[in-house]
Coordinates of N, CA and C in Angstrom, one line a residue:
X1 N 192.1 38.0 -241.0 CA 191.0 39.0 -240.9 C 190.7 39.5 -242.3
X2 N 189.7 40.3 -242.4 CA 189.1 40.5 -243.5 C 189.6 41.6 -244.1
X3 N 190.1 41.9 -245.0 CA 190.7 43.6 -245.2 C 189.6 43.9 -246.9
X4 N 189.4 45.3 -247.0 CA 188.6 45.4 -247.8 C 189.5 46.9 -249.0
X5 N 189.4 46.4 -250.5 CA 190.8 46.9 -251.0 C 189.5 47.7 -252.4
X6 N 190.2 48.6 -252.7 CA 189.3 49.6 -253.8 C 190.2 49.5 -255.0
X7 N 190.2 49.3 -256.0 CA 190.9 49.3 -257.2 C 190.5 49.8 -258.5
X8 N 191.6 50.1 -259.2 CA 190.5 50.6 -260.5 C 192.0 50.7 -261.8
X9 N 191.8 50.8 -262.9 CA 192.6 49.6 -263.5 C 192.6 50.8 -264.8
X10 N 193.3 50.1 -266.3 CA 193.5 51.1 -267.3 C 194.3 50.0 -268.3
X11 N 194.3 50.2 -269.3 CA 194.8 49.9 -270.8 C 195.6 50.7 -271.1
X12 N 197.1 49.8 -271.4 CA 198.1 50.8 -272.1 C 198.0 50.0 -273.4
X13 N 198.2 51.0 -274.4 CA 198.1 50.2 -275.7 C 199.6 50.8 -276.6
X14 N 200.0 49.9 -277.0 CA 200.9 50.0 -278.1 C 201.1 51.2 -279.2
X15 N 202.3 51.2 -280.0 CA 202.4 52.0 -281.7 C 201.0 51.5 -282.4
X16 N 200.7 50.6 -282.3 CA 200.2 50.1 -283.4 C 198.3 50.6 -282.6
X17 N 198.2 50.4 -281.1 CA 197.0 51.0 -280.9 C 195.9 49.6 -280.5
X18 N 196.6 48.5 -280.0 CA 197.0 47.6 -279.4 C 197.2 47.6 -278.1
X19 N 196.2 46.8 -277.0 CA 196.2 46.7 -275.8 C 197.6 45.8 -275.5
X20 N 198.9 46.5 -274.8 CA 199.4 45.5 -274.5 C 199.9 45.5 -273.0
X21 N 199.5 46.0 -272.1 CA 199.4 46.2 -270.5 C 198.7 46.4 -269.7
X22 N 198.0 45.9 -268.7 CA 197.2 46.6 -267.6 C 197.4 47.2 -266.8
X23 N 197.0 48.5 -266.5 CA 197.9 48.6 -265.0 C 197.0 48.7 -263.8
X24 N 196.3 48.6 -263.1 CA 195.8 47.9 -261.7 C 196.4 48.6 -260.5
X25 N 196.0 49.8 -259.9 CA 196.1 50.5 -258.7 C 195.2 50.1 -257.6
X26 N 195.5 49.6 -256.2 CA 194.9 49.4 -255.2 C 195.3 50.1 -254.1
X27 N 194.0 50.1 -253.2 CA 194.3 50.3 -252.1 C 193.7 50.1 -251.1
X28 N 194.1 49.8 -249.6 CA 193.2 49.3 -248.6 C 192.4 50.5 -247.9
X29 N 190.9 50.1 -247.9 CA 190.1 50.7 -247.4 C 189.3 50.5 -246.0
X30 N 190.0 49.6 -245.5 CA 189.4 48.8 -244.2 C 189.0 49.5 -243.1
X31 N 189.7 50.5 -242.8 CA 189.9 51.5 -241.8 C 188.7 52.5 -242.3
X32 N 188.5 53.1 -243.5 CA 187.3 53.7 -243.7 C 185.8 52.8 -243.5
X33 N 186.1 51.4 -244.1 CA 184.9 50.6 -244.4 C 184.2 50.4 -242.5
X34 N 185.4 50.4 -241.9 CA 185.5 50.1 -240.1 C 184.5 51.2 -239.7
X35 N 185.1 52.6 -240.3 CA 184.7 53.6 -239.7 C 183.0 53.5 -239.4
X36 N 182.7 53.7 -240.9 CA 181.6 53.1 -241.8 C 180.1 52.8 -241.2
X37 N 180.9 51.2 -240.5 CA 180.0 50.5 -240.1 C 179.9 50.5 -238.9
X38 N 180.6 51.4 -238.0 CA 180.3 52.0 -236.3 C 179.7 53.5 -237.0
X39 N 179.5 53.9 -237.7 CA 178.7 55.1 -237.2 C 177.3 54.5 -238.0
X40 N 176.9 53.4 -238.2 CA 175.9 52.7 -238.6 C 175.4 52.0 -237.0
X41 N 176.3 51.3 -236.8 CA 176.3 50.8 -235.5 C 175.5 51.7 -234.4
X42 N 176.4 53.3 -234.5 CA 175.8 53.8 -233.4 C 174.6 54.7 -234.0
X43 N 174.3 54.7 -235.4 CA 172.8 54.9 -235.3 C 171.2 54.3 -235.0
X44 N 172.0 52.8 -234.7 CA 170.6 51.8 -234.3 C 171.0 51.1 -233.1
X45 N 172.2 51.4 -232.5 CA 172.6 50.7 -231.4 C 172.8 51.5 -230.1
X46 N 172.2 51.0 -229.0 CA 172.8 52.0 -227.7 C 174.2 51.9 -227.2
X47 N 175.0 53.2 -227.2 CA 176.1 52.9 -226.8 C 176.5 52.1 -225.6
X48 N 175.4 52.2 -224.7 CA 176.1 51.6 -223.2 C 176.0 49.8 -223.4
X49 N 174.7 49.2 -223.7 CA 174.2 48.3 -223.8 C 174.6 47.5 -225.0
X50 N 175.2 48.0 -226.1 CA 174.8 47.4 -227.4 C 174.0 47.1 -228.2
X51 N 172.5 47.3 -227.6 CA 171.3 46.9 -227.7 C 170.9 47.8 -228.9
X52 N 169.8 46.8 -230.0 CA 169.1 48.2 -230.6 C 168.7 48.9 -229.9
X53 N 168.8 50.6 -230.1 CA 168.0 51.5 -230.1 C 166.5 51.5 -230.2
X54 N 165.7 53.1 -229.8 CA 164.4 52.8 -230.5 C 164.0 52.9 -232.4
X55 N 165.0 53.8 -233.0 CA 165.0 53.8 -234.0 C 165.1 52.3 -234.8
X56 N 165.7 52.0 -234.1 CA 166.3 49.9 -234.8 C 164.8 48.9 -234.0
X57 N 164.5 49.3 -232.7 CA 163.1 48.8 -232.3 C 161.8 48.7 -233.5
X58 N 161.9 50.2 -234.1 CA 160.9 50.2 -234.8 C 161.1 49.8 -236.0
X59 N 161.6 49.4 -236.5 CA 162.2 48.5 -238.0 C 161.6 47.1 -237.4
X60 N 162.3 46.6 -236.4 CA 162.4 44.7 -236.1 C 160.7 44.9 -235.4
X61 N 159.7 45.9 -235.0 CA 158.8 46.0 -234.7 C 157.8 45.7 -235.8
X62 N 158.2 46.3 -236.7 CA 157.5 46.5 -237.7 C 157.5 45.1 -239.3
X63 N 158.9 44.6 -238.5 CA 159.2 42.7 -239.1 C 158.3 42.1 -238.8
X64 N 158.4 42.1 -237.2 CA 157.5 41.4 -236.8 C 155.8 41.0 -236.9
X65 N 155.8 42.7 -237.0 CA 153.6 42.7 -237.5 C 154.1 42.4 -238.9
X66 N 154.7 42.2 -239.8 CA 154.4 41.7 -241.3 C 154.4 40.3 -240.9
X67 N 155.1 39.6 -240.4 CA 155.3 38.0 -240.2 C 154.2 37.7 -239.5
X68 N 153.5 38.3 -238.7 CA 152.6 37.9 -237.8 C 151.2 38.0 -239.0
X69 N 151.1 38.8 -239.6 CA 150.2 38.9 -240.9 C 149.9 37.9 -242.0
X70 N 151.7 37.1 -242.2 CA 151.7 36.4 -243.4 C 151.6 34.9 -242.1
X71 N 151.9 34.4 -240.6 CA 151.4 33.6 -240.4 C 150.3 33.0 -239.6
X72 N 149.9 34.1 -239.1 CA 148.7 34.3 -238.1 C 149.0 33.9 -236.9
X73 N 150.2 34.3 -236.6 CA 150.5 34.3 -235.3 C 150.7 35.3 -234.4
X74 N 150.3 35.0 -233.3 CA 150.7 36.6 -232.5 C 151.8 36.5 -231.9
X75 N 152.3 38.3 -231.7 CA 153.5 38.0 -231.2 C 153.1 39.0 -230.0
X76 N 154.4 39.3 -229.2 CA 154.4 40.0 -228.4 C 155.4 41.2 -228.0
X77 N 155.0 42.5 -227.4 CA 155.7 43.1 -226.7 C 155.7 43.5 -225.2
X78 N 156.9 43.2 -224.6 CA 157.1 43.8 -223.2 C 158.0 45.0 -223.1
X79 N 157.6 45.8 -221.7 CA 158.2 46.5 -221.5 C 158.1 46.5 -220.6
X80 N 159.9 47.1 -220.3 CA 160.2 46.7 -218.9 C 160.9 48.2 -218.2
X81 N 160.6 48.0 -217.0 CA 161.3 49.3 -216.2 C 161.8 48.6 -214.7
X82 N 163.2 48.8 -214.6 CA 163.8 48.6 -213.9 C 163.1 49.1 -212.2
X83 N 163.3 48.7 -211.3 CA 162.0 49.2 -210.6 C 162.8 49.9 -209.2
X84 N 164.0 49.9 -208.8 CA 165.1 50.9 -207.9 C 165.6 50.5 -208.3
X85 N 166.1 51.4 -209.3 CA 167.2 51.7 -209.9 C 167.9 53.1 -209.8
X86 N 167.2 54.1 -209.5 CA 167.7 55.6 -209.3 C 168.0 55.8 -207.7
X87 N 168.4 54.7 -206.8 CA 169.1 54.7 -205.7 C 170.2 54.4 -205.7
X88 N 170.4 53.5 -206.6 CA 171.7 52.8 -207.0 C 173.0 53.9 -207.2
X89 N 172.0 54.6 -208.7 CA 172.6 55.7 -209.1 C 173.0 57.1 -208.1
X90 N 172.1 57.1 -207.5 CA 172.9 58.3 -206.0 C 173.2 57.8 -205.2
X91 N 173.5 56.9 -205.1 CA 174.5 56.3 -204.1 C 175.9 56.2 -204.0
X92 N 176.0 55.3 -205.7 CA 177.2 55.3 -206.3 C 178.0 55.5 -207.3
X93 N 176.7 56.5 -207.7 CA 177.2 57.2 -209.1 C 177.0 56.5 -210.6
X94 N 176.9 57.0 -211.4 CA 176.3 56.6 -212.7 C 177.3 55.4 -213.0
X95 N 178.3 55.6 -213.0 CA 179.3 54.3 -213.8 C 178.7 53.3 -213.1
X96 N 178.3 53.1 -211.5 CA 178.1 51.9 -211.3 C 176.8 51.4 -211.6
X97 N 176.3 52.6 -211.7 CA 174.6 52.4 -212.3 C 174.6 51.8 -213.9
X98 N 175.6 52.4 -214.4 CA 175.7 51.9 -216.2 C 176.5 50.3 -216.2
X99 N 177.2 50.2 -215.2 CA 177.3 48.4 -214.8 C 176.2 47.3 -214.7
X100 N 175.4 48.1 -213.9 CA 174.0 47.0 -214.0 C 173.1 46.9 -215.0
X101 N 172.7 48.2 -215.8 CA 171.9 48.1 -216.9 C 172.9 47.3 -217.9
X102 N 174.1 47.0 -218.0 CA 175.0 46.5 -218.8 C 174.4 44.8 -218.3
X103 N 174.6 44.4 -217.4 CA 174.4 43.0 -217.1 C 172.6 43.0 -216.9
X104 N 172.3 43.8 -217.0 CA 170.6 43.7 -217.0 C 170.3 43.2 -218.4
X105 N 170.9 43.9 -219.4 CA 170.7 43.7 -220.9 C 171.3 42.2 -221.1
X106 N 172.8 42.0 -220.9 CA 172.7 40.5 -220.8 C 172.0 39.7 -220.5
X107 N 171.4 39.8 -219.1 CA 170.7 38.9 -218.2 C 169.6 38.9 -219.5
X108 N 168.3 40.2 -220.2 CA 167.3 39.7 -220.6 C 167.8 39.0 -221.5
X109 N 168.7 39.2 -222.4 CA 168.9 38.5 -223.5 C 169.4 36.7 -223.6
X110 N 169.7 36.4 -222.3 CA 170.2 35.2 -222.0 C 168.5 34.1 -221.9
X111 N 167.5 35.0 -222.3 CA 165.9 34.2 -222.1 C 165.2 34.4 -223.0
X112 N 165.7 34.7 -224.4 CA 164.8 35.1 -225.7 C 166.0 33.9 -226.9
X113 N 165.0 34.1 -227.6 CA 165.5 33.5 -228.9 C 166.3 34.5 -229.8
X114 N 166.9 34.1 -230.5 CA 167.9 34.7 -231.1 C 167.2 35.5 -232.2
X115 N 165.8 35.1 -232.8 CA 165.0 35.8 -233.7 C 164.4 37.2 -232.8
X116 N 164.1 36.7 -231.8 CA 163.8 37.5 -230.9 C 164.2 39.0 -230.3
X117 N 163.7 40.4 -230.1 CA 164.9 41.8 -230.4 C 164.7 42.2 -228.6
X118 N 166.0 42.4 -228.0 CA 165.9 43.6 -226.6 C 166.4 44.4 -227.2
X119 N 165.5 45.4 -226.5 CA 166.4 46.7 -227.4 C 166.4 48.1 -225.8
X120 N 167.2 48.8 -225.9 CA 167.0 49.6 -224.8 C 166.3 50.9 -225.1
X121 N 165.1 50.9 -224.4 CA 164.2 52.1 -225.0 C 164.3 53.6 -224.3
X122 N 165.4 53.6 -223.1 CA 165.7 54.7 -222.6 C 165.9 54.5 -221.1
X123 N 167.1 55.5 -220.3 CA 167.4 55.0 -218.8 C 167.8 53.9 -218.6
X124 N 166.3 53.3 -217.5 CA 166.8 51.9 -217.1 C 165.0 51.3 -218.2
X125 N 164.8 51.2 -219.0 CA 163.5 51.0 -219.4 C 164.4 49.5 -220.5
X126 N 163.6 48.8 -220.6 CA 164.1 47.7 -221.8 C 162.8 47.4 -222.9
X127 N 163.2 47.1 -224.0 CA 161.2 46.6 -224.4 C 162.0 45.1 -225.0
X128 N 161.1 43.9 -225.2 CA 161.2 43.0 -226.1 C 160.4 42.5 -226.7
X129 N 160.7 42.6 -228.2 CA 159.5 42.0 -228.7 C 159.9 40.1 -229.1
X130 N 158.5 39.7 -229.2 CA 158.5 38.1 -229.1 C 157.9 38.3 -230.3
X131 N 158.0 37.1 -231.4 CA 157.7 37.0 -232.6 C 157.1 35.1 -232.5
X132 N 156.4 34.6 -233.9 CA 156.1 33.6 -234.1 C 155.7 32.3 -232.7
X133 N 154.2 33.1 -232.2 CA 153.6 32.7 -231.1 C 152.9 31.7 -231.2
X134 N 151.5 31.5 -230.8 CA 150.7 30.5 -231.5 C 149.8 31.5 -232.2
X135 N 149.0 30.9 -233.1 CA 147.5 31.2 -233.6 C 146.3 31.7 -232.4
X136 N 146.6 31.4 -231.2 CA 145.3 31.1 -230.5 C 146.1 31.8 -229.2
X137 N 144.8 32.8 -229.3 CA 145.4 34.0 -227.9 C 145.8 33.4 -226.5
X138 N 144.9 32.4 -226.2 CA 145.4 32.1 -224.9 C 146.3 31.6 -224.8
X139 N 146.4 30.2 -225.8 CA 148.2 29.4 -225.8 C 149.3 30.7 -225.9
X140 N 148.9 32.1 -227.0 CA 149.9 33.2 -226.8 C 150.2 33.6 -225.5
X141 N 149.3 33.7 -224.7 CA 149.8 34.4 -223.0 C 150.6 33.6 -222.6
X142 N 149.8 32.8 -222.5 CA 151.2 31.4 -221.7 C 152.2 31.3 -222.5
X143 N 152.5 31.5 -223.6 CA 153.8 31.7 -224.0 C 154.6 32.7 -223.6
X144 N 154.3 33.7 -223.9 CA 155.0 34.9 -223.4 C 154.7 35.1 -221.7
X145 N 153.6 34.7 -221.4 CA 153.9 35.0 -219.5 C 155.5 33.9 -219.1
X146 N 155.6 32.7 -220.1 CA 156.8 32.5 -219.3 C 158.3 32.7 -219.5
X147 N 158.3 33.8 -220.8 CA 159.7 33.6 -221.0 C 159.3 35.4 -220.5
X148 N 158.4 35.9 -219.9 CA 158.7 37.2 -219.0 C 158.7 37.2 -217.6
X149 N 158.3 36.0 -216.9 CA 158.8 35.4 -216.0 C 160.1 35.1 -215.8
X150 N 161.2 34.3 -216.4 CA 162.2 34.2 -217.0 C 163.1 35.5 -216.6
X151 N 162.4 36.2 -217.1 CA 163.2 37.8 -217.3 C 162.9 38.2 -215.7
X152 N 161.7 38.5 -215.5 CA 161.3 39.0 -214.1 C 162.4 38.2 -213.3
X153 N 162.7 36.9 -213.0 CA 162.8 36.0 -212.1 C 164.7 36.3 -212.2
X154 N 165.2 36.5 -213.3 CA 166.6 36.8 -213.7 C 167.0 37.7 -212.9
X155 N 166.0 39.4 -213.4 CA 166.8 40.5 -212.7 C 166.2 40.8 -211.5
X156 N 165.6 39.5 -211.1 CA 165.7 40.0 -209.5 C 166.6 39.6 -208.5
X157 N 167.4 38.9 -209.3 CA 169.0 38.3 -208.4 C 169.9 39.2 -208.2
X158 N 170.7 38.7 -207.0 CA 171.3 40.1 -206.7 C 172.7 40.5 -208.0
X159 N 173.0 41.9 -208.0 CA 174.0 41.8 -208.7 C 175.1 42.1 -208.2
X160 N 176.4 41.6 -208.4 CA 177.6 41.8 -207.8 C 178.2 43.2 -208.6
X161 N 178.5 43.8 -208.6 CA 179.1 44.9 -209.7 C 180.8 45.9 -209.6
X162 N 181.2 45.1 -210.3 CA 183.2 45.5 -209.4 C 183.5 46.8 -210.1
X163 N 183.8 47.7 -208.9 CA 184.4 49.1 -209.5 C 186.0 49.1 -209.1
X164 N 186.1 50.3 -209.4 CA 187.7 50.7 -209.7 C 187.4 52.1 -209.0
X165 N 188.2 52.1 -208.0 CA 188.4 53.7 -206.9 C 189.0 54.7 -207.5
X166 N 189.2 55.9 -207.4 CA 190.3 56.6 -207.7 C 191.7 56.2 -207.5
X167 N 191.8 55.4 -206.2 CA 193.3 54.8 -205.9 C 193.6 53.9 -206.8
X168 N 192.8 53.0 -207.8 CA 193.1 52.3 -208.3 C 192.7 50.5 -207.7
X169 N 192.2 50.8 -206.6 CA 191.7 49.6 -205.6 C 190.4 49.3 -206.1
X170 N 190.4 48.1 -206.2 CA 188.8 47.1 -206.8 C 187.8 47.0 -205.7
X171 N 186.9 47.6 -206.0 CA 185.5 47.0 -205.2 C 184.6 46.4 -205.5
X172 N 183.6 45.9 -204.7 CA 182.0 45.3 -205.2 C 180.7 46.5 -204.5
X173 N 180.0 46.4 -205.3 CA 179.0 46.9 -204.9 C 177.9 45.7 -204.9
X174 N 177.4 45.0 -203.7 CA 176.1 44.0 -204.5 C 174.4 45.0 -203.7
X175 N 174.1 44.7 -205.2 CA 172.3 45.1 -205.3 C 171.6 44.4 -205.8
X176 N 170.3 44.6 -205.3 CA 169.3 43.7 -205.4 C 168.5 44.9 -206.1
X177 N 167.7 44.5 -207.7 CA 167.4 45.5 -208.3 C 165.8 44.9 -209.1
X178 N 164.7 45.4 -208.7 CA 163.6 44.2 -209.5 C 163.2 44.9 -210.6
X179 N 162.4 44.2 -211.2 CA 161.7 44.8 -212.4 C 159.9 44.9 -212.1
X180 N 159.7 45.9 -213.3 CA 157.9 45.8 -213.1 C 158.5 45.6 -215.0
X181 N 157.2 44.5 -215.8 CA 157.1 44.3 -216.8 C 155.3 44.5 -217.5
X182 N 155.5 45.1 -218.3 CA 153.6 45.1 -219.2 C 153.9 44.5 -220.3
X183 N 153.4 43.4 -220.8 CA 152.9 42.8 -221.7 C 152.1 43.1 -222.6
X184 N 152.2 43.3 -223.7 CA 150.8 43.6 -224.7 C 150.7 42.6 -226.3
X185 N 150.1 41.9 -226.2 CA 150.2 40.9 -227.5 C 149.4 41.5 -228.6
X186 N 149.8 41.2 -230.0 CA 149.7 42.0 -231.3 C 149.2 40.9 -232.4
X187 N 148.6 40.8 -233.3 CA 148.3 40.5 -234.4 C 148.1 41.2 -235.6
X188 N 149.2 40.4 -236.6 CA 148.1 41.2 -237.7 C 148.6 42.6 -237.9
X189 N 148.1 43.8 -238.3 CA 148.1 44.6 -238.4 C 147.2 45.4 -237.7
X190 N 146.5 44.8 -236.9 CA 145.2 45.2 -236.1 C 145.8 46.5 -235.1
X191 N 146.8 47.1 -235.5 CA 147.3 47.7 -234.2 C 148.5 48.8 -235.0
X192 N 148.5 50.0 -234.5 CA 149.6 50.7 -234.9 C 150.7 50.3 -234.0
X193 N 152.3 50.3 -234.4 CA 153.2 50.3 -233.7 C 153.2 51.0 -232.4
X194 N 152.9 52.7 -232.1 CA 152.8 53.2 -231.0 C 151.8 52.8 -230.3
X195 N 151.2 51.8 -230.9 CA 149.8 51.7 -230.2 C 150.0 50.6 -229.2
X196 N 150.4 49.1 -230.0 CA 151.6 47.7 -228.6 C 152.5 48.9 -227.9
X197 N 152.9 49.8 -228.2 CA 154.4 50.1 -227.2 C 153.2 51.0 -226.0
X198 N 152.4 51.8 -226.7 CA 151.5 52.2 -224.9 C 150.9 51.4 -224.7
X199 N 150.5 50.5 -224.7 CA 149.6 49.6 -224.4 C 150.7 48.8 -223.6
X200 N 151.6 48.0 -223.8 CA 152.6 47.4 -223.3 C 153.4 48.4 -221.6
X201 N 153.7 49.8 -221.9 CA 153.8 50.6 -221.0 C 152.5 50.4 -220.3
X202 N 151.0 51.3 -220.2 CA 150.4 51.0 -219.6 C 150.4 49.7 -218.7
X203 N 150.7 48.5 -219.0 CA 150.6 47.2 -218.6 C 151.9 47.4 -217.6
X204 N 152.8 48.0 -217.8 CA 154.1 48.4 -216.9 C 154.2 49.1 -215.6
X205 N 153.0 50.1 -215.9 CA 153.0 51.0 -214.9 C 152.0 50.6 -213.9
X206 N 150.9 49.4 -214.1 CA 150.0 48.9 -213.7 C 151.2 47.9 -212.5
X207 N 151.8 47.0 -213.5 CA 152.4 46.4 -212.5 C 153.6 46.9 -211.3
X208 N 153.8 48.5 -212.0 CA 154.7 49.4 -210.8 C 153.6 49.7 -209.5
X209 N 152.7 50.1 -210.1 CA 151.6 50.8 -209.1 C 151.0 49.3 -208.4
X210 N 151.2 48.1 -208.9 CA 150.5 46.9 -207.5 C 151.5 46.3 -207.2
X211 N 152.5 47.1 -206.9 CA 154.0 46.5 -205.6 C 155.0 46.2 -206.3
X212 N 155.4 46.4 -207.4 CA 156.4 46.5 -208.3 C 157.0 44.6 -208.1
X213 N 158.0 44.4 -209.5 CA 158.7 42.9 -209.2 C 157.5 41.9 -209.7
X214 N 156.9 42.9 -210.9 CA 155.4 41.8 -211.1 C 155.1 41.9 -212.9
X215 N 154.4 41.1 -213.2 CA 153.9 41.2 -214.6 C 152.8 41.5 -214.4
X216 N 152.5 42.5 -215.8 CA 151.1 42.6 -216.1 C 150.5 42.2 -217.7
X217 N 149.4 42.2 -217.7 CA 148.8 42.3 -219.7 C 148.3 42.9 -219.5
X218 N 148.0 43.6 -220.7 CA 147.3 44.3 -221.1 C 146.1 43.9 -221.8
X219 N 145.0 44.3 -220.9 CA 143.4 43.8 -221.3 C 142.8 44.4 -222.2

């Protein structure tokens, strides 16, 4: 393992005024450097999901419209809202509710590229941005309608989700949980950051309001 050591050092010199010693004090700092880099962690990461945050969203948001600038490609953002999901939660209580958004976040991330950011943008809400699309709007839809397809098609399988009783006895809970997703594709600079994220929502709420378990774009 990696351990990380602080030092800092001195000249003993002689009668004559003559370097003839070094002496070299260390010490291990790993435990602070540890500390460090989780309260970095949890200022861009969600604690339940591990997921960026919206703060860390808007950084890789804002990667992405510079790259899309320097190659003229569009990219995309979706957003997603879990679509019964606050049944779950009164039924059987938040832990088992923070079990599925835990494998929800898996599941989207098992259909994006690794350049590619899920980030949890609040509750059960997800957004993901898609980067380095085509040049040409329509080949962009079909790119991104099918890896939100992908997603759509994922979290609508059922989830098995194993709790732990008060007695100490293991259960399952299985649910069946869909999503509604809005799409909104970006170029360029042609667009403020808050401006893909409502526009992408709008496209969300479109596809809640025509029978949820659906994609939408935003026109």
């Amino acid at each position: 393992s990696i351990r990380y050591m602080e030092s800092c050092g001195g000249l003993i010199k002689n009668s004559q005024g003559q370097a003839s010693h070094v002496i070299v004090v260390s010490r291990d700092i790993t435990e602070r450097k540890q500390a460090e880099e989780e309260i970095r962690n949890l200022a861009f990461h969600d604690a339940l999901t591990k997921l960026p945050n919206r703060r860390l969203l808007n950084d890789r948001l804002a990667q992405i419209m510079a790259a899309s600038k320097r190659s003229g490609c569009y990219g995309a953002l979706m957003f997603l809202d879990m679509d019964n999901f606050k049944p779950l939660n009164d039924r059987h209580g938040h832990d088992v509710g923070d079990l599925l958004l835990v494998e929800a976040a898996r599941r989207i991330n098992s259909c994006v590229r690794g350049a590619d950011t899920v980030a949890r943008f609040g509750g059960d809400e997800f957004v993901v941005i898609l980067g380095g699309l085509d040049v040409g709007r329509v080949k962009s839809i079909a790119q991104a309608g099918i890896v939100a397809e992908k997603i759509r098609a994922i979290l609508a399988e059922p989830y098995v989700l194993a709790t732990q009783q008060e007695s100490g006895a293991e259960s399952t809970v299985e649910y069946r949980c869909t999503s509604s997703i809005g799409v909104a594709l970006f170029l360029d600079h042609e667009s403020r950051p808050e401006d893909i994220l409502k526009r992408a929502d709008m496209a969300m709420y479109q596809a809640k309001n025509g029978g949820r378990n659906l994609i939408c774009f935003y026109e």
